[in-house]
mmCIF file of N, CA, C and O in Angstrom:
data_model
loop_
_atom_site.group_PDB
_atom_site.id
_atom_site.type_symbol
_atom_site.label_atom_id
_atom_site.label_comp_id
_atom_site.label_asym_id
_atom_site.label_seq_id
_atom_site.Cartn_x
_atom_site.Cartn_y
_atom_site.Cartn_z
ATOM 1 N N VAL A 498 152.166 80.214 44.922
ATOM 2 C CA VAL A 498 151.090 81.660 44.639
ATOM 3 C C VAL A 498 149.779 81.512 44.758
ATOM 4 O O VAL A 498 149.590 80.384 43.631
ATOM 5 N N CYS A 499 149.224 81.767 45.610
ATOM 6 C CA CYS A 499 147.574 81.221 45.618
ATOM 7 C C CYS A 499 146.881 83.037 45.149
ATOM 8 O O CYS A 499 146.719 83.544 46.482
ATOM 9 N N CYS A 500 146.051 83.109 44.529
ATOM 10 C CA CYS A 500 145.397 83.934 44.435
ATOM 11 C C CYS A 500 143.843 84.127 44.090
ATOM 12 O O CYS A 500 143.032 82.987 43.653
ATOM 13 N N ASP A 501 143.088 84.674 45.297
ATOM 14 C CA ASP A 501 141.813 84.572 45.258
ATOM 15 C C ASP A 501 141.404 86.097 44.733
ATOM 16 O O ASP A 501 140.645 87.121 45.514
ATOM 17 N N ILE A 502 141.256 86.223 43.454
ATOM 18 C CA ILE A 502 140.578 87.254 42.523
ATOM 19 C C ILE A 502 139.362 87.835 42.605
ATOM 20 O O ILE A 502 138.423 86.922 42.981
ATOM 21 N N PRO A 503 138.785 88.893 42.565
ATOM 22 C CA PRO A 503 137.329 89.172 42.075
ATOM 23 C C PRO A 503 136.629 87.816 41.371
ATOM 24 O O PRO A 503 137.382 88.413 40.363
ATOM 25 N N TYR A 504 135.784 87.477 41.454
ATOM 26 C CA TYR A 504 135.580 86.548 39.932
ATOM 27 C C TYR A 504 134.338 87.375 39.206
ATOM 28 O O TYR A 504 133.953 87.992 39.744
ATOM 29 N N TYR A 505 134.987 86.819 38.412
ATOM 30 C CA TYR A 505 134.554 87.169 37.125
ATOM 31 C C TYR A 505 133.018 87.057 36.685
ATOM 32 O O TYR A 505 132.355 86.111 37.104
ATOM 33 N N ASN A 506 132.596 88.394 36.813
ATOM 34 C CA ASN A 506 130.412 88.477 36.458
ATOM 35 C C ASN A 506 130.187 87.851 37.479
ATOM 36 O O ASN A 506 129.155 87.314 37.275
ATOM 37 N N THR A 507 130.554 88.540 38.869
ATOM 38 C CA THR A 507 130.023 88.648 39.821
ATOM 39 C C THR A 507 130.010 90.431 40.341
ATOM 40 O O THR A 507 130.505 90.821 39.219
ATOM 41 N N LYS A 508 129.172 90.139 41.263
ATOM 42 C CA LYS A 508 129.617 92.016 41.803
ATOM 43 C C LYS A 508 130.199 92.022 42.426
ATOM 44 O O LYS A 508 131.254 91.515 42.887
ATOM 45 N N GLN A 509 130.947 93.557 41.958
ATOM 46 C CA GLN A 509 132.219 93.829 42.132
ATOM 47 C C GLN A 509 131.855 95.180 43.322
ATOM 48 O O GLN A 509 130.785 95.654 43.159
ATOM 49 N N TYR A 510 133.432 94.707 44.410
ATOM 50 C CA TYR A 510 132.844 96.204 45.309
ATOM 51 C C TYR A 510 134.065 97.418 44.709
ATOM 52 O O TYR A 510 134.654 97.106 43.360
ATOM 53 N N ALA A 511 133.986 98.341 45.383
ATOM 54 C CA ALA A 511 134.761 99.511 45.182
ATOM 55 C C ALA A 511 135.977 99.355 44.849
ATOM 56 O O ALA A 511 136.628 99.369 43.968
ATOM 57 N N THR A 512 136.747 98.535 45.694
ATOM 58 C CA THR A 512 137.733 98.072 45.580
ATOM 59 C C THR A 512 138.496 97.075 44.034
ATOM 60 O O THR A 512 139.654 97.112 43.869
ATOM 61 N N SER A 513 137.624 96.548 43.807
ATOM 62 C CA SER A 513 138.058 95.564 42.882
ATOM 63 C C SER A 513 137.336 95.914 41.234
ATOM 64 O O SER A 513 137.398 95.436 40.331
ATOM 65 N N LYS A 514 136.346 96.872 41.046
ATOM 66 C CA LYS A 514 135.406 97.533 40.074
ATOM 67 C C LYS A 514 136.680 97.359 38.239
ATOM 68 O O LYS A 514 135.946 96.725 37.654
ATOM 69 N N ASP A 515 137.904 97.682 38.987
ATOM 70 C CA ASP A 515 138.976 97.960 37.592
ATOM 71 C C ASP A 515 139.383 96.878 37.559
ATOM 72 O O ASP A 515 140.518 96.946 37.031
ATOM 73 N N PHE A 516 139.229 95.492 38.090
ATOM 74 C CA PHE A 516 140.536 94.569 38.176
ATOM 75 C C PHE A 516 140.365 94.225 36.215
ATOM 76 O O PHE A 516 138.892 93.878 35.890
ATOM 77 N N ASP A 517 141.280 94.391 35.908
ATOM 78 C CA ASP A 517 141.379 93.413 34.702
ATOM 79 C C ASP A 517 141.953 92.115 34.572
ATOM 80 O O ASP A 517 142.979 91.466 34.644
ATOM 81 N N HIS A 518 141.063 91.148 34.809
ATOM 82 C CA HIS A 518 140.493 89.486 34.265
ATOM 83 C C HIS A 518 141.977 89.168 33.111
ATOM 84 O O HIS A 518 142.802 88.134 33.577
ATOM 85 N N ASN A 519 142.126 89.702 32.046
ATOM 86 C CA ASN A 519 142.989 89.795 31.313
ATOM 87 C C ASN A 519 144.110 89.492 31.140
ATOM 88 O O ASN A 519 145.100 89.188 31.331
ATOM 89 N N LYS A 520 144.200 90.840 31.899
ATOM 90 C CA LYS A 520 145.878 90.843 32.497
ATOM 91 C C LYS A 520 146.390 90.309 33.370
ATOM 92 O O LYS A 520 147.720 89.600 33.575
ATOM 93 N N PHE A 521 145.713 89.703 34.337
ATOM 94 C CA PHE A 521 145.425 88.665 35.469
ATOM 95 C C PHE A 521 145.833 87.300 34.951
ATOM 96 O O PHE A 521 146.977 86.911 35.227
ATOM 97 N N TRP A 522 145.521 87.201 34.193
ATOM 98 C CA TRP A 522 145.192 85.760 33.634
ATOM 99 C C TRP A 522 147.009 85.706 32.834
ATOM 100 O O TRP A 522 147.412 84.495 33.363
ATOM 101 N N GLN A 523 147.045 86.643 32.439
ATOM 102 C CA GLN A 523 148.442 86.682 31.506
ATOM 103 C C GLN A 523 149.287 86.844 32.565
ATOM 104 O O GLN A 523 150.879 86.187 32.330
ATOM 105 N N TRP A 524 149.428 87.299 33.426
ATOM 106 C CA TRP A 524 150.388 87.318 34.743
ATOM 107 C C TRP A 524 150.940 85.725 35.219
ATOM 108 O O TRP A 524 152.005 85.440 35.308
ATOM 109 N N CYS A 525 149.815 85.369 35.610
ATOM 110 C CA CYS A 525 149.618 83.535 35.744
ATOM 111 C C CYS A 525 150.448 82.896 34.790
ATOM 112 O O CYS A 525 151.222 82.292 35.285
ATOM 113 N N ARG A 526 150.013 82.974 33.914
ATOM 114 C CA ARG A 526 151.048 82.580 32.263
ATOM 115 C C ARG A 526 152.377 82.931 32.558
ATOM 116 O O ARG A 526 153.256 82.021 32.682
ATOM 117 N N ASP A 527 152.605 84.194 32.859
ATOM 118 C CA ASP A 527 154.212 84.761 32.856
ATOM 119 C C ASP A 527 154.677 84.266 34.498
ATOM 120 O O ASP A 527 155.845 83.695 34.249
ATOM 121 N N MET A 528 153.898 84.000 35.519
ATOM 122 C CA MET A 528 154.712 83.701 36.551
ATOM 123 C C MET A 528 155.037 82.253 36.729
ATOM 124 O O MET A 528 156.205 81.536 37.124
ATOM 125 N N SER A 529 154.282 81.483 35.944
ATOM 126 C CA SER A 529 154.019 79.903 35.750
ATOM 127 C C SER A 529 155.766 79.760 35.150
ATOM 128 O O SER A 529 156.153 78.837 35.066
ATOM 129 N N LYS A 530 155.385 80.653 33.395
ATOM 130 C CA LYS A 530 156.754 80.083 32.955
ATOM 131 C C LYS A 530 158.142 80.703 33.528
ATOM 132 O O LYS A 530 159.166 80.411 33.065
ATOM 133 N N LYS A 531 158.610 81.540 34.701
ATOM 134 C CA LYS A 531 159.674 81.593 35.363
ATOM 135 C C LYS A 531 159.759 81.157 36.189
ATOM 136 O O LYS A 531 160.309 80.841 37.075
ATOM 137 N N GLY A 532 158.471 79.711 36.555
ATOM 138 C CA GLY A 532 158.785 78.483 37.496
ATOM 139 C C GLY A 532 158.194 78.485 38.474
ATOM 140 O O GLY A 532 157.899 77.430 39.437
ATOM 141 N N HIS A 533 157.085 79.841 39.148
ATOM 142 C CA HIS A 533 156.262 79.778 40.090
ATOM 143 C C HIS A 533 155.139 78.671 39.496
ATOM 144 O O HIS A 533 154.566 78.597 38.755
ATOM 145 N N THR A 534 154.761 77.707 40.907
ATOM 146 C CA THR A 534 153.253 77.088 40.932
ATOM 147 C C THR A 534 152.365 78.282 41.325
ATOM 148 O O THR A 534 152.264 79.024 42.506
ATOM 149 N N VAL A 535 151.212 78.938 40.330
ATOM 150 C CA VAL A 535 150.433 79.797 40.626
ATOM 151 C C VAL A 535 148.790 79.113 40.736
ATOM 152 O O VAL A 535 148.614 78.550 39.941
ATOM 153 N N TYR A 536 148.042 79.239 41.950
ATOM 154 C CA TYR A 536 146.603 78.639 42.224
ATOM 155 C C TYR A 536 146.158 79.927 42.494
ATOM 156 O O TYR A 536 145.782 80.491 42.752
ATOM 157 N N ILE A 537 144.789 79.340 40.805
ATOM 158 C CA ILE A 537 143.412 80.644 41.400
ATOM 159 C C ILE A 537 142.531 80.124 41.518
ATOM 160 O O ILE A 537 141.821 78.998 41.366
ATOM 161 N N SER A 538 141.668 80.635 42.602
ATOM 162 C CA SER A 538 140.611 80.237 43.183
ATOM 163 C C SER A 538 139.464 81.610 42.021
ATOM 164 O O SER A 538 139.252 82.636 42.140
ATOM 165 N N GLU A 539 138.596 80.948 41.518
ATOM 166 C CA GLU A 539 137.747 80.996 40.491
ATOM 167 C C GLU A 539 136.556 79.796 40.226
ATOM 168 O O GLU A 539 136.613 78.995 40.620
ATOM 169 N N TYR A 540 135.667 80.758 39.254
ATOM 170 C CA TYR A 540 134.271 79.689 39.126
ATOM 171 C C TYR A 540 134.965 79.569 37.324
ATOM 172 O O TYR A 540 134.619 77.863 37.174
ATOM 173 N N ASN A 541 136.036 79.970 36.578
ATOM 174 C CA ASN A 541 136.089 79.420 35.655
ATOM 175 C C ASN A 541 137.127 80.013 35.439
ATOM 176 O O ASN A 541 137.546 81.055 35.752
ATOM 177 N N ALA A 542 138.145 79.300 34.729
ATOM 178 C CA ALA A 542 139.493 79.965 33.944
ATOM 179 C C ALA A 542 139.398 80.072 32.182
ATOM 180 O O ALA A 542 138.597 79.142 31.380
ATOM 181 N N PRO A 543 140.691 80.666 31.539
ATOM 182 C CA PRO A 543 140.915 80.214 30.209
ATOM 183 C C PRO A 543 141.361 78.957 30.257
ATOM 184 O O PRO A 543 141.690 78.044 30.873
ATOM 185 N N ASP A 544 140.691 78.237 28.520
ATOM 186 C CA ASP A 544 141.050 77.011 28.377
ATOM 187 C C ASP A 544 142.956 76.361 28.909
ATOM 188 O O ASP A 544 143.009 74.877 28.521
ATOM 189 N N ASP A 545 143.791 77.589 28.603
ATOM 190 C CA ASP A 545 145.003 76.941 28.770
ATOM 191 C C ASP A 545 145.209 76.475 30.883
ATOM 192 O O ASP A 545 146.301 76.099 30.580
ATOM 193 N N PHE A 546 144.417 76.913 31.172
ATOM 194 C CA PHE A 546 144.465 76.219 32.456
ATOM 195 C C PHE A 546 143.753 75.048 32.910
ATOM 196 O O PHE A 546 142.625 74.710 32.415
ATOM 197 N N THR A 547 144.248 74.555 34.447
ATOM 198 C CA THR A 547 143.526 73.318 34.566
ATOM 199 C C THR A 547 142.835 73.254 35.746
ATOM 200 O O THR A 547 143.456 74.219 37.120
ATOM 201 N N CYS A 548 141.627 72.588 36.464
ATOM 202 C CA CYS A 548 141.115 72.730 37.624
ATOM 203 C C CYS A 548 141.651 71.404 37.877
ATOM 204 O O CYS A 548 141.785 70.420 37.671
ATOM 205 N N VAL A 549 142.651 72.001 39.502
ATOM 206 C CA VAL A 549 142.753 70.745 39.824
ATOM 207 C C VAL A 549 142.317 70.366 41.436
ATOM 208 O O VAL A 549 142.569 69.382 41.826
ATOM 209 N N TRP A 550 140.716 71.181 41.233
ATOM 210 C CA TRP A 550 140.208 71.331 42.808
ATOM 211 C C TRP A 550 139.165 71.750 42.198
ATOM 212 O O TRP A 550 138.742 72.716 41.937
ATOM 213 N N GLN A 551 137.754 71.084 42.900
ATOM 214 C CA GLN A 551 136.302 72.062 42.698
ATOM 215 C C GLN A 551 135.708 71.029 43.935
ATOM 216 O O GLN A 551 135.868 70.038 44.770
ATOM 217 N N LYS A 552 134.440 72.329 44.174
ATOM 218 C CA LYS A 552 133.802 71.932 45.293
ATOM 219 C C LYS A 552 132.495 72.472 45.011
ATOM 220 O O LYS A 552 132.510 73.850 45.095
ATOM 221 N N SER A 553 131.167 71.399 45.232
ATOM 222 C CA SER A 553 130.031 72.275 45.553
ATOM 223 C C SER A 553 129.646 73.016 46.273
ATOM 224 O O SER A 553 129.424 72.150 47.286
ATOM 225 N N LEU A 554 129.214 74.274 46.356
ATOM 226 C CA LEU A 554 128.680 74.745 47.708
ATOM 227 C C LEU A 554 127.363 75.581 47.529
ATOM 228 O O LEU A 554 126.918 75.423 46.272
ATOM 229 N N THR A 555 126.531 75.828 48.649
ATOM 230 C CA THR A 555 125.820 76.274 48.494
ATOM 231 C C THR A 555 125.928 77.579 49.205
ATOM 232 O O THR A 555 126.296 77.375 50.530
ATOM 233 N N ASN A 556 125.460 78.737 48.086
ATOM 234 C CA ASN A 556 125.778 80.187 48.911
ATOM 235 C C ASN A 556 124.324 81.132 49.474
ATOM 236 O O ASN A 556 123.216 80.493 48.971
ATOM 237 N N SER A 557 124.774 81.103 50.511
ATOM 238 C CA SER A 557 123.271 81.955 51.437
ATOM 239 C C SER A 557 123.995 82.785 52.188
ATOM 240 O O SER A 557 123.259 83.416 52.896
ATOM 241 N N MET A 558 124.646 84.184 51.453
ATOM 242 C CA MET A 558 125.293 85.210 52.415
ATOM 243 C C MET A 558 123.514 86.100 51.763
ATOM 244 O O MET A 558 123.800 86.891 53.353
ATOM 245 N N ASN A 559 122.798 85.738 51.285
ATOM 246 C CA ASN A 559 121.406 86.684 51.337
ATOM 247 C C ASN A 559 120.543 85.663 51.945
ATOM 248 O O ASN A 559 120.169 84.804 51.260
ATOM 249 N N THR A 560 119.838 86.244 52.747
ATOM 250 C CA THR A 560 118.920 85.135 53.884
ATOM 251 C C THR A 560 118.075 84.829 53.085
ATOM 252 O O THR A 560 116.706 83.884 53.394
ATOM 253 N N LYS A 561 117.462 85.616 51.940
ATOM 254 C CA LYS A 561 115.994 85.214 50.787
ATOM 255 C C LYS A 561 116.348 84.689 49.708
ATOM 256 O O LYS A 561 115.534 84.130 49.050
ATOM 257 N N ILE A 562 117.949 84.575 49.715
ATOM 258 C CA ILE A 562 118.388 84.322 48.516
ATOM 259 C C ILE A 562 119.222 83.052 48.590
ATOM 260 O O ILE A 562 120.554 83.118 49.001
ATOM 261 N N THR A 563 119.050 81.767 48.185
ATOM 262 C CA THR A 563 120.219 80.891 47.911
ATOM 263 C C THR A 563 120.236 80.098 46.353
ATOM 264 O O THR A 563 119.567 80.147 45.848
ATOM 265 N N TYR A 564 121.550 79.987 46.600
ATOM 266 C CA TYR A 564 121.823 79.317 44.985
ATOM 267 C C TYR A 564 123.024 78.515 44.935
ATOM 268 O O TYR A 564 124.127 78.489 46.103
ATOM 269 N N ASN A 565 123.254 77.722 44.583
ATOM 270 C CA ASN A 565 124.340 76.726 44.486
ATOM 271 C C ASN A 565 125.323 76.876 43.635
ATOM 272 O O ASN A 565 125.324 77.989 42.439
ATOM 273 N N SER A 566 126.956 76.727 43.367
ATOM 274 C CA SER A 566 128.146 77.026 43.167
ATOM 275 C C SER A 566 128.829 76.396 42.951
ATOM 276 O O SER A 566 128.950 75.378 43.801
ATOM 277 N N THR A 567 130.004 76.093 42.084
ATOM 278 C CA THR A 567 131.205 75.391 42.008
ATOM 279 C C THR A 567 132.438 76.164 42.249
ATOM 280 O O THR A 567 132.808 76.578 41.219
ATOM 281 N N GLU A 568 132.912 75.940 43.293
ATOM 282 C CA GLU A 568 134.201 76.729 43.665
ATOM 283 C C GLU A 568 135.395 75.629 43.171
ATOM 284 O O GLU A 568 135.089 74.423 42.954
ATOM 285 N N LYS A 569 136.543 76.415 42.051
ATOM 286 C CA LYS A 569 137.010 75.871 41.840
ATOM 287 C C LYS A 569 138.881 76.444 42.019
ATOM 288 O O LYS A 569 138.614 77.405 42.482
ATOM 289 N N LEU A 570 139.566 75.270 42.149
ATOM 290 C CA LEU A 570 141.108 76.177 41.746
ATOM 291 C C LEU A 570 142.063 75.301 40.648
ATOM 292 O O LEU A 570 141.588 74.417 40.302
ATOM 293 N N PHE A 571 142.659 76.402 40.191
ATOM 294 C CA PHE A 571 143.287 76.410 38.485
ATOM 295 C C PHE A 571 144.240 76.829 38.951
ATOM 296 O O PHE A 571 145.044 77.663 39.615
ATOM 297 N N LYS A 572 145.567 76.106 37.906
ATOM 298 C CA LYS A 572 146.489 76.198 37.681
ATOM 299 C C LYS A 572 146.607 76.233 36.211
ATOM 300 O O LYS A 572 146.196 75.846 35.141
ATOM 301 N N PHE A 573 148.209 77.170 35.644
ATOM 302 C CA PHE A 573 148.240 76.970 34.433
ATOM 303 C C PHE A 573 148.932 75.759 34.008
ATOM 304 O O PHE A 573 149.900 75.361 34.410
ATOM 305 N N GLY A 574 148.451 75.278 32.934
ATOM 306 C CA GLY A 574 149.008 74.338 31.630
ATOM 307 C C GLY A 574 148.448 72.903 33.060
ATOM 308 O O GLY A 574 147.547 72.687 33.482
ATOM 309 N N ASN A 575 148.830 71.602 32.411
ATOM 310 C CA ASN A 575 148.820 69.989 32.756
ATOM 311 C C ASN A 575 149.242 69.966 34.079
ATOM 312 O O ASN A 575 150.147 70.122 34.711
#
């Protein structure tokens, strides 16, 4: 399962403003314990998740402001 959730502490849109990150992370734990491999795209994750991939990027969606970020892919456990 690959999840691209609304990133925590970033601008939220109308469709994601009530996203419950804590509930989502628990859902990932539960699905992993049932035998599913769950990958999550986020900047950060709880300590019991492992970063399995990362890449530094330059975000230039705003023509006047650019910033560097590191996109990461996490999974539960080791």
